[in-house]
Amino acid sequence: MIVILKPGVNHDMRQPLIDWLKGQKLGVHISEGDYQTVLGLIGDTAHVDMDLIASLGIVDSVKRVTDPFKCCNRKFHPEDTVVSVGEAKFGGGNFAMIAGPCSVESEEQIVTVAKAVKAAGAQLLRGGAFKPRTSPYDFQGLKAEGIELLKIARAETGLPIVTEIMSIEHLSLFEDVDVIQVGARNMQNFDLLRHLGQLRKPILLKRGLANTLKEFLMSAEYIMAGGNEQVILCERGIRTFEDYTRNTLDLAAVPMLHQLTHLPVIVDPSHATGRANLVLPMALASAACGADGLIIEVHNDPMHALCDGAQSLRPEEYAALAEKVRAVREVSAL
Ligand code: PEP
Ligand code: MN
């Protein structure tokens, strides 16, 4: 249920209502907009007298929300959430670019790529330290050492770092990571999501390989229900019968999610396609359909990459892409 307060109702005027609602064993999520405040009621509202609340002088209207996701629902929070990381901002008309290799391989590799993507305009550096590989015999990442190398690259370039967590056991290693990524394979690792909900730092949540948008939003809800509201959603392609591409990029998810949620939505055209020559067209399409950012794999030597070389751009290809994305953004804003 949401309670929309009349314009001009201040903190003191609304507090008795909030206290009363909390007394009914309901959680109250307060969203203060420029003009109106919306109270989102979380819990079993079946017993709540809607007419009584609607009759109060401070209340504009009361609506039942049947969607199972509440905190991330746009009805609860009509204004876009903006997630800030250093100077970069995602959402609310802001666009940010994350780039870097699939995996951190060495200090030289990560620092070289970090400098190159920064020069091309990327605002954040990605790099996997813990890698969720399909085969246990493939490179599994440099783990703790990989995170240390990312910090060196951050110190050299000033770029905030984004890296994937696979287990709550490793949480302490991520204390000084700027954005924690939850990969597609862990989108429904509910225990992990709950722990990340206790943090107060941005979480990049990727859509699962075969998950609906409702399931995706329920996973964001796990994080937000713990009080961490800094969630960035990432569409990275889903499994379909098509196998020329690694996955099928569901671009309609971007405007659909924007209708359903106030959270920023970015796109990963690298994992979505699995092919370097499809990354540019899909990145441009993502910018055109309203994505709030992009995460793209870039490697200084894709032929010898330890992971995902086939979908990795060379730095100069990334620089050309970034320039075209900026042009599409300008046209889309017309
Ligand atoms: C990644 O970004 O390195 C990754 C493994 O992506 P996904 O979880 O989307 O497969
Ligand atoms: Mn990868």
mmCIF file of C-alpha atoms and ligand atoms in Angstrom:
data_model
loop_
_atom_site.group_PDB
_atom_site.id
_atom_site.type_symbol
_atom_site.label_atom_id
_atom_site.label_comp_id
_atom_site.label_asym_id
_atom_site.label_seq_id
_atom_site.Cartn_x
_atom_site.Cartn_y
_atom_site.Cartn_z
ATOM 1 C CA MET A 1 0.000 0.000 0.000
ATOM 2 C CA ILE A 2 1.218 3.545 -0.659
ATOM 3 C CA VAL A 3 0.025 6.715 1.019
ATOM 4 C CA ILE A 4 0.610 9.887 -1.000
ATOM 5 C CA LEU A 5 0.741 12.948 1.242
ATOM 6 C CA LYS A 6 -0.514 16.370 0.168
ATOM 7 C CA PRO A 7 2.097 18.862 -1.056
ATOM 8 C CA GLY A 8 3.545 20.914 1.792
ATOM 9 C CA VAL A 9 3.033 18.265 4.517
ATOM 10 C CA ASN A 10 6.211 18.487 6.589
ATOM 11 C CA HIS A 11 8.007 16.083 8.896
ATOM 12 C CA ASP A 12 6.142 17.094 12.077
ATOM 13 C CA MET A 13 2.757 16.926 10.374
ATOM 14 C CA ARG A 14 3.296 13.394 9.048
ATOM 15 C CA GLN A 15 5.038 11.868 12.092
ATOM 16 C CA PRO A 16 1.857 10.928 14.045
ATOM 17 C CA LEU A 17 0.587 8.987 11.013
ATOM 18 C CA ILE A 18 3.936 7.202 10.606
ATOM 19 C CA ASP A 19 4.004 6.282 14.309
ATOM 20 C CA TRP A 20 0.454 4.963 14.058
ATOM 21 C CA LEU A 21 1.311 2.853 10.986
ATOM 22 C CA LYS A 22 4.402 1.439 12.696
ATOM 23 C CA GLY A 23 2.169 0.600 15.658
ATOM 24 C CA GLN A 24 0.192 -1.606 13.246
ATOM 25 C CA LYS A 25 3.397 -3.674 12.728
ATOM 26 C CA LEU A 26 4.097 -2.158 9.297
ATOM 27 C CA GLY A 27 7.430 -1.000 7.914
ATOM 28 C CA VAL A 28 7.225 2.539 6.513
ATOM 29 C CA HIS A 29 9.456 3.520 3.595
ATOM 30 C CA ILE A 30 9.514 7.309 3.198
ATOM 31 C CA SER A 31 10.235 8.770 -0.216
ATOM 32 C CA GLU A 32 10.550 12.540 -0.224
ATOM 33 C CA GLY A 33 10.109 14.056 -3.673
ATOM 34 C CA ASP A 34 10.405 17.694 -4.687
ATOM 35 C CA TYR A 35 6.642 18.203 -4.381
ATOM 36 C CA GLN A 36 5.138 15.270 -2.521
ATOM 37 C CA THR A 37 6.112 12.624 -0.033
ATOM 38 C CA VAL A 38 5.107 9.004 -0.563
ATOM 39 C CA LEU A 39 4.875 6.526 2.324
ATOM 40 C CA GLY A 40 5.359 2.928 1.236
ATOM 41 C CA LEU A 41 3.862 0.441 3.684
ATOM 42 C CA ILE A 42 5.685 -2.855 3.949
ATOM 43 C CA GLY A 43 4.097 -5.887 5.580
ATOM 44 C CA ASP A 44 0.611 -7.299 5.749
ATOM 45 C CA THR A 45 -1.684 -4.376 4.935
ATOM 46 C CA ALA A 46 -4.848 -6.501 4.624
ATOM 47 C CA HIS A 47 -6.085 -5.276 8.023
ATOM 48 C CA VAL A 48 -5.302 -1.594 7.377
ATOM 49 C CA ASP A 49 -8.334 0.683 6.990
ATOM 50 C CA MET A 50 -7.640 2.479 3.703
ATOM 51 C CA ASP A 51 -10.676 4.742 4.005
ATOM 52 C CA LEU A 52 -9.628 5.934 7.435
ATOM 53 C CA ILE A 53 -6.166 6.926 6.183
ATOM 54 C CA ALA A 54 -7.608 8.549 3.046
ATOM 55 C CA SER A 55 -9.881 10.703 5.196
ATOM 56 C CA LEU A 56 -6.962 12.380 6.991
ATOM 57 C CA GLY A 57 -6.364 16.020 6.096
ATOM 58 C CA ILE A 58 -2.670 15.454 5.252
ATOM 59 C CA VAL A 59 -3.374 12.558 2.855
ATOM 60 C CA ASP A 60 -3.851 13.053 -0.869
ATOM 61 C CA SER A 61 -4.580 9.427 -1.815
ATOM 62 C CA VAL A 62 -4.056 5.800 -0.806
ATOM 63 C CA LYS A 63 -3.393 2.959 -3.252
ATOM 64 C CA ARG A 64 -2.898 -0.760 -2.885
ATOM 65 C CA VAL A 65 0.276 -2.067 -4.542
ATOM 66 C CA THR A 66 -0.023 -5.712 -5.402
ATOM 67 C CA ASP A 67 3.505 -6.096 -6.850
ATOM 68 C CA PRO A 68 5.627 -8.291 -4.562
ATOM 69 C CA PHE A 69 8.580 -5.889 -4.821
ATOM 70 C CA LYS A 70 8.147 -2.799 -2.678
ATOM 71 C CA CYS A 71 11.385 -0.928 -1.885
ATOM 72 C CA CYS A 72 12.526 -0.913 -5.511
ATOM 73 C CA ASN A 73 9.017 -0.202 -6.883
ATOM 74 C CA ARG A 74 8.594 3.108 -8.681
ATOM 75 C CA LYS A 75 5.135 3.446 -7.138
ATOM 76 C CA PHE A 76 6.808 3.661 -3.713
ATOM 77 C CA HIS A 77 9.455 6.079 -4.916
ATOM 78 C CA PRO A 78 8.428 7.960 -8.054
ATOM 79 C CA GLU A 79 11.751 9.772 -8.551
ATOM 80 C CA ASP A 80 14.780 8.056 -10.086
ATOM 81 C CA THR A 81 17.407 6.853 -7.643
ATOM 82 C CA VAL A 82 20.841 8.205 -8.473
ATOM 83 C CA VAL A 83 23.745 6.002 -7.390
ATOM 84 C CA SER A 84 26.987 7.960 -7.052
ATOM 85 C CA VAL A 85 30.453 6.440 -7.059
ATOM 86 C CA GLY A 86 33.183 9.054 -6.817
ATOM 87 C CA GLU A 87 32.427 11.493 -9.614
ATOM 88 C CA ALA A 88 30.323 9.003 -11.555
ATOM 89 C CA LYS A 89 26.544 8.961 -11.303
ATOM 90 C CA PHE A 90 24.082 6.329 -12.530
ATOM 91 C CA GLY A 91 20.409 7.202 -13.036
ATOM 92 C CA GLY A 92 18.229 10.288 -13.015
ATOM 93 C CA GLY A 93 19.524 11.327 -16.449
ATOM 94 C CA ASN A 94 23.151 10.541 -15.553
ATOM 95 C CA PHE A 95 25.156 7.985 -17.506
ATOM 96 C CA ALA A 96 28.390 6.290 -16.457
ATOM 97 C CA MET A 97 30.783 3.920 -18.201
ATOM 98 C CA ILE A 98 32.496 0.971 -16.498
ATOM 99 C CA ALA A 99 35.276 -0.750 -18.428
ATOM 100 C CA GLY A 100 38.143 -3.159 -17.891
ATOM 101 C CA PRO A 101 39.188 -6.749 -18.394
ATOM 102 C CA CYS A 102 37.095 -9.780 -17.601
ATOM 103 C CA SER A 103 39.750 -10.874 -15.085
ATOM 104 C CA VAL A 104 42.639 -9.196 -13.360
ATOM 105 C CA GLU A 105 45.707 -11.059 -14.644
ATOM 106 C CA SER A 106 48.747 -9.054 -13.517
ATOM 107 C CA GLU A 107 49.669 -5.595 -12.264
ATOM 108 C CA GLU A 108 50.960 -4.576 -15.666
ATOM 109 C CA GLN A 109 47.777 -5.742 -17.407
ATOM 110 C CA ILE A 110 45.302 -4.066 -15.058
ATOM 111 C CA VAL A 111 47.224 -0.791 -14.811
ATOM 112 C CA THR A 112 47.690 -0.621 -18.609
ATOM 113 C CA VAL A 113 43.984 -1.249 -19.257
ATOM 114 C CA ALA A 114 42.927 1.140 -16.471
ATOM 115 C CA LYS A 115 44.963 3.980 -17.972
ATOM 116 C CA ALA A 116 43.635 3.264 -21.460
ATOM 117 C CA VAL A 117 39.956 3.135 -20.492
ATOM 118 C CA LYS A 118 40.329 6.247 -18.368
ATOM 119 C CA ALA A 119 41.813 8.110 -21.337
ATOM 120 C CA ALA A 120 38.784 6.960 -23.372
ATOM 121 C CA GLY A 121 36.375 8.417 -20.811
ATOM 122 C CA ALA A 122 35.460 5.440 -18.605
ATOM 123 C CA GLN A 123 34.618 6.535 -15.062
ATOM 124 C CA LEU A 124 34.991 3.164 -13.310
ATOM 125 C CA LEU A 125 37.342 0.212 -13.683
ATOM 126 C CA ARG A 126 36.054 -3.361 -13.755
ATOM 127 C CA GLY A 127 38.095 -6.524 -13.271
ATOM 128 C CA GLY A 128 37.219 -9.949 -11.916
ATOM 129 C CA ALA A 129 39.294 -11.260 -9.025
ATOM 130 C CA PHE A 130 36.947 -14.118 -8.135
ATOM 131 C CA LYS A 131 35.736 -15.662 -11.400
ATOM 132 C CA PRO A 132 32.628 -17.850 -11.666
ATOM 133 C CA ARG A 133 33.815 -20.223 -14.420
ATOM 134 C CA THR A 134 31.684 -22.971 -15.927
ATOM 135 C CA SER A 135 34.627 -25.372 -15.784
ATOM 136 C CA PRO A 136 36.553 -25.964 -12.562
ATOM 137 C CA TYR A 137 39.684 -26.443 -14.697
ATOM 138 C CA ASP A 138 39.596 -22.891 -16.104
ATOM 139 C CA PHE A 139 41.355 -19.866 -14.589
ATOM 140 C CA GLN A 140 39.474 -19.019 -11.398
ATOM 141 C CA GLY A 141 40.903 -15.526 -10.868
ATOM 142 C CA LEU A 142 43.723 -14.148 -8.717
ATOM 143 C CA LYS A 143 41.275 -13.821 -5.791
ATOM 144 C CA ALA A 144 42.613 -11.642 -2.902
ATOM 145 C CA GLU A 145 45.692 -10.705 -4.916
ATOM 146 C CA GLY A 146 43.438 -9.564 -7.769
ATOM 147 C CA ILE A 147 41.662 -7.146 -5.443
ATOM 148 C CA GLU A 148 45.037 -5.740 -4.316
ATOM 149 C CA LEU A 149 46.022 -5.220 -7.968
ATOM 150 C CA LEU A 150 42.734 -3.404 -8.626
ATOM 151 C CA LYS A 151 43.562 -1.063 -5.746
ATOM 152 C CA ILE A 152 46.951 -0.348 -7.314
ATOM 153 C CA ALA A 153 45.206 0.479 -10.613
ATOM 154 C CA ARG A 154 42.789 2.734 -8.717
ATOM 155 C CA ALA A 155 45.701 4.532 -7.025
ATOM 156 C CA GLU A 156 47.391 5.038 -10.420
ATOM 157 C CA THR A 157 44.300 6.335 -12.236
ATOM 158 C CA GLY A 158 41.794 7.541 -9.640
ATOM 159 C CA LEU A 159 39.126 5.228 -11.135
ATOM 160 C CA PRO A 160 36.795 3.580 -8.570
ATOM 161 C CA ILE A 161 36.832 -0.227 -8.812
ATOM 162 C CA VAL A 162 34.035 -2.710 -9.527
ATOM 163 C CA THR A 163 34.575 -6.405 -8.819
ATOM 164 C CA GLU A 164 32.492 -9.526 -8.276
ATOM 165 C CA ILE A 165 31.854 -11.274 -4.978
ATOM 166 C CA MET A 166 31.006 -14.975 -5.081
ATOM 167 C CA SER A 167 30.715 -15.856 -1.415
ATOM 168 C CA ILE A 168 29.937 -14.158 1.891
ATOM 169 C CA GLU A 169 33.128 -15.761 3.235
ATOM 170 C CA HIS A 170 35.072 -13.180 1.235
ATOM 171 C CA LEU A 171 33.133 -10.123 2.381
ATOM 172 C CA SER A 172 36.016 -8.691 4.425
ATOM 173 C CA LEU A 173 38.205 -8.588 1.289
ATOM 174 C CA PHE A 174 35.661 -6.237 -0.331
ATOM 175 C CA GLU A 175 35.723 -3.546 2.372
ATOM 176 C CA ASP A 176 37.720 -1.154 0.225
ATOM 177 C CA VAL A 177 36.014 -2.028 -3.075
ATOM 178 C CA ASP A 178 33.891 0.840 -4.438
ATOM 179 C CA VAL A 179 31.143 -1.199 -6.145
ATOM 180 C CA ILE A 180 30.482 -4.864 -5.351
ATOM 181 C CA GLN A 181 29.206 -6.856 -8.313
ATOM 182 C CA VAL A 182 26.814 -9.783 -7.926
ATOM 183 C CA GLY A 183 27.179 -11.898 -11.045
ATOM 184 C CA ALA A 184 24.400 -13.529 -13.042
ATOM 185 C CA ARG A 185 25.083 -16.896 -11.428
ATOM 186 C CA ASN A 186 24.577 -15.485 -7.950
ATOM 187 C CA MET A 187 21.523 -13.326 -8.614
ATOM 188 C CA GLN A 188 19.451 -15.645 -6.454
ATOM 189 C CA ASN A 189 22.062 -16.349 -3.797
ATOM 190 C CA PHE A 190 19.682 -14.943 -1.202
ATOM 191 C CA ASP A 191 22.049 -15.315 1.718
ATOM 192 C CA LEU A 192 24.675 -13.276 -0.138
ATOM 193 C CA LEU A 193 22.087 -10.644 -1.111
ATOM 194 C CA ARG A 194 20.939 -10.302 2.496
ATOM 195 C CA HIS A 195 24.503 -9.702 3.674
ATOM 196 C CA LEU A 196 25.025 -7.073 0.974
ATOM 197 C CA GLY A 197 21.840 -5.398 2.209
ATOM 198 C CA GLN A 198 23.638 -4.700 5.497
ATOM 199 C CA LEU A 199 26.350 -2.692 3.724
ATOM 200 C CA ARG A 200 26.060 0.943 2.741
ATOM 201 C CA LYS A 201 27.854 0.815 -0.590
ATOM 202 C CA PRO A 202 26.733 0.407 -4.201
ATOM 203 C CA ILE A 203 25.893 -3.074 -5.447
ATOM 204 C CA LEU A 204 25.897 -3.882 -9.162
ATOM 205 C CA LEU A 205 23.310 -6.652 -9.512
ATOM 206 C CA LYS A 206 23.386 -8.600 -12.774
ATOM 207 C CA ARG A 207 20.317 -10.353 -14.132
ATOM 208 C CA GLY A 208 20.424 -14.142 -13.874
ATOM 209 C CA LEU A 209 20.884 -16.242 -17.002
ATOM 210 C CA ALA A 210 17.273 -17.404 -16.998
ATOM 211 C CA ASN A 211 15.452 -15.037 -14.706
ATOM 212 C CA THR A 212 12.372 -12.927 -15.283
ATOM 213 C CA LEU A 213 12.341 -9.220 -14.532
ATOM 214 C CA LYS A 214 10.121 -9.889 -11.536
ATOM 215 C CA GLU A 215 12.691 -12.318 -10.110
ATOM 216 C CA PHE A 216 15.435 -9.762 -10.859
ATOM 217 C CA LEU A 217 13.542 -7.091 -8.924
ATOM 218 C CA MET A 218 12.868 -9.471 -6.030
ATOM 219 C CA SER A 219 16.640 -9.985 -5.771
ATOM 220 C CA ALA A 220 17.149 -6.206 -5.629
ATOM 221 C CA GLU A 221 14.461 -6.220 -2.952
ATOM 222 C CA TYR A 222 16.562 -8.599 -0.800
ATOM 223 C CA ILE A 223 19.372 -6.033 -0.789
ATOM 224 C CA MET A 224 17.118 -3.024 -0.272
ATOM 225 C CA ALA A 225 15.036 -4.633 2.485
ATOM 226 C CA GLY A 226 18.236 -4.603 4.579
ATOM 227 C CA GLY A 227 18.482 -0.845 4.124
ATOM 228 C CA ASN A 228 21.036 -0.681 1.308
ATOM 229 C CA GLU A 229 19.293 1.399 -1.349
ATOM 230 C CA GLN A 230 22.293 1.777 -3.647
ATOM 231 C CA VAL A 231 21.521 -0.905 -6.206
ATOM 232 C CA ILE A 232 22.406 -0.678 -9.905
ATOM 233 C CA LEU A 233 20.641 -3.241 -12.100
ATOM 234 C CA CYS A 234 22.480 -4.734 -15.074
ATOM 235 C CA GLU A 235 20.882 -6.429 -18.091
ATOM 236 C CA ARG A 236 23.514 -8.854 -19.439
ATOM 237 C CA GLY A 237 21.517 -11.068 -21.766
ATOM 238 C CA ILE A 238 19.458 -14.164 -21.062
ATOM 239 C CA ARG A 239 19.595 -17.776 -22.236
ATOM 240 C CA THR A 240 17.420 -18.499 -25.269
ATOM 241 C CA PHE A 241 17.491 -21.061 -28.117
ATOM 242 C CA GLU A 242 19.717 -18.715 -30.162
ATOM 243 C CA ASP A 243 23.355 -19.747 -30.094
ATOM 244 C CA TYR A 244 25.175 -17.501 -32.557
ATOM 245 C CA THR A 245 25.349 -15.080 -29.670
ATOM 246 C CA ARG A 246 26.458 -16.108 -26.168
ATOM 247 C CA ASN A 247 23.158 -14.812 -24.755
ATOM 248 C CA THR A 248 20.190 -12.845 -26.099
ATOM 249 C CA LEU A 249 20.335 -9.195 -25.090
ATOM 250 C CA ASP A 250 16.885 -8.273 -23.779
ATOM 251 C CA LEU A 251 16.972 -4.563 -24.482
ATOM 252 C CA ALA A 252 13.265 -4.125 -23.858
ATOM 253 C CA ALA A 253 14.170 -4.877 -20.245
ATOM 254 C CA VAL A 254 15.709 -1.404 -19.995
ATOM 255 C CA PRO A 255 12.559 0.696 -20.586
ATOM 256 C CA MET A 256 10.433 -1.968 -18.865
ATOM 257 C CA LEU A 257 12.579 -1.822 -15.719
ATOM 258 C CA HIS A 258 12.508 1.965 -15.844
ATOM 259 C CA GLN A 259 8.714 1.762 -15.639
ATOM 260 C CA LEU A 260 8.745 -0.743 -12.796
ATOM 261 C CA THR A 261 11.577 0.583 -10.650
ATOM 262 C CA HIS A 262 13.358 3.797 -9.702
ATOM 263 C CA LEU A 263 16.755 2.045 -9.695
ATOM 264 C CA PRO A 264 19.329 2.784 -12.407
ATOM 265 C CA VAL A 265 19.648 0.192 -15.182
ATOM 266 C CA ILE A 266 22.868 -0.425 -17.105
ATOM 267 C CA VAL A 267 23.726 -2.862 -19.907
ATOM 268 C CA ASP A 268 26.607 -5.303 -20.407
ATOM 269 C CA PRO A 269 26.848 -5.843 -24.178
ATOM 270 C CA SER A 270 30.027 -7.952 -23.751
ATOM 271 C CA HIS A 271 28.518 -10.915 -21.885
ATOM 272 C CA ALA A 272 25.212 -10.411 -23.720
ATOM 273 C CA THR A 273 26.755 -11.115 -27.120
ATOM 274 C CA GLY A 274 30.066 -12.890 -26.489
ATOM 275 C CA ARG A 275 31.442 -11.339 -29.682
ATOM 276 C CA ALA A 276 33.665 -8.263 -29.799
ATOM 277 C CA ASN A 277 32.186 -7.083 -33.112
ATOM 278 C CA LEU A 278 28.664 -6.978 -31.655
ATOM 279 C CA VAL A 279 29.615 -4.908 -28.627
ATOM 280 C CA LEU A 280 29.569 -1.544 -30.435
ATOM 281 C CA PRO A 281 26.114 -1.850 -32.063
ATOM 282 C CA MET A 282 24.564 -3.179 -28.853
ATOM 283 C CA ALA A 283 26.233 -0.466 -26.758
ATOM 284 C CA LEU A 284 24.761 2.194 -29.054
ATOM 285 C CA ALA A 285 21.338 0.552 -28.915
ATOM 286 C CA SER A 286 21.568 0.465 -25.105
ATOM 287 C CA ALA A 287 22.350 4.173 -24.940
ATOM 288 C CA ALA A 288 19.483 4.882 -27.363
ATOM 289 C CA CYS A 289 16.911 2.945 -25.330
ATOM 290 C CA GLY A 290 17.670 4.824 -22.134
ATOM 291 C CA ALA A 291 20.302 2.778 -20.267
ATOM 292 C CA ASP A 292 21.945 4.639 -17.386
ATOM 293 C CA GLY A 293 25.379 3.251 -18.157
ATOM 294 C CA LEU A 294 27.429 0.481 -19.736
ATOM 295 C CA ILE A 295 29.850 -2.148 -18.452
ATOM 296 C CA ILE A 296 32.234 -3.316 -21.175
ATOM 297 C CA GLU A 297 35.160 -5.732 -21.270
ATOM 298 C CA VAL A 298 38.418 -4.262 -22.554
ATOM 299 C CA HIS A 299 41.765 -6.085 -22.757
ATOM 300 C CA ASN A 300 45.157 -4.865 -23.956
ATOM 301 C CA ASP A 301 45.791 -8.240 -25.650
ATOM 302 C CA PRO A 302 42.464 -10.062 -26.215
ATOM 303 C CA MET A 303 44.153 -12.947 -28.094
ATOM 304 C CA HIS A 304 45.969 -13.915 -24.900
ATOM 305 C CA ALA A 305 43.273 -13.019 -22.343
ATOM 306 C CA LEU A 306 42.827 -15.661 -19.632
ATOM 307 C CA CYS A 307 39.048 -15.223 -19.845
ATOM 308 C CA ASP A 308 36.540 -13.888 -22.397
ATOM 309 C CA GLY A 309 39.046 -12.695 -25.005
ATOM 310 C CA ALA A 310 36.510 -13.224 -27.828
ATOM 311 C CA GLN A 311 34.222 -10.539 -26.468
ATOM 312 C CA SER A 312 36.913 -8.112 -25.276
ATOM 313 C CA LEU A 313 37.581 -4.852 -27.080
ATOM 314 C CA ARG A 314 41.066 -3.445 -27.598
ATOM 315 C CA PRO A 315 41.579 -0.072 -25.917
ATOM 316 C CA GLU A 316 41.402 1.817 -29.233
ATOM 317 C CA GLU A 317 38.113 0.078 -30.121
ATOM 318 C CA TYR A 318 36.743 1.040 -26.731
ATOM 319 C CA ALA A 319 37.783 4.670 -27.232
ATOM 320 C CA ALA A 320 35.906 4.776 -30.568
ATOM 321 C CA LEU A 321 32.862 3.171 -28.937
ATOM 322 C CA ALA A 322 32.853 5.679 -26.061
ATOM 323 C CA GLU A 323 32.842 8.569 -28.512
ATOM 324 C CA LYS A 324 29.913 7.118 -30.479
ATOM 325 C CA VAL A 325 27.982 6.406 -27.267
ATOM 326 C CA ARG A 326 28.368 10.061 -26.284
ATOM 327 C CA ALA A 327 26.983 11.074 -29.693
ATOM 328 C CA VAL A 328 23.964 8.760 -29.309
ATOM 329 C CA ARG A 329 23.322 10.171 -25.843
ATOM 330 C CA GLU A 330 23.255 13.675 -27.267
ATOM 331 C CA VAL A 331 20.809 12.716 -30.006
ATOM 332 C CA SER A 332 18.595 10.774 -27.546
ATOM 333 C CA ALA A 333 18.353 13.834 -25.300
ATOM 334 C CA LEU A 334 16.788 15.924 -28.137
HETATM 335 C C1 PEP B 1 31.470 -10.674 -15.361
HETATM 336 O O1 PEP B 1 30.967 -9.536 -15.441
HETATM 337 O O2 PEP B 1 32.683 -10.881 -15.240
HETATM 338 C C2 PEP B 1 30.579 -11.856 -15.406
HETATM 339 C C3 PEP B 1 31.008 -13.052 -15.037
HETATM 340 O O3 PEP B 1 29.368 -11.557 -15.882
HETATM 341 P P1 PEP B 1 27.971 -12.353 -15.699
HETATM 342 O O4 PEP B 1 27.815 -12.576 -14.233
HETATM 343 O O5 PEP B 1 26.983 -11.393 -16.271
HETATM 344 O O6 PEP B 1 28.105 -13.616 -16.502
HETATM 345 MN MN MN B 2 33.759 -11.912 -18.624
#
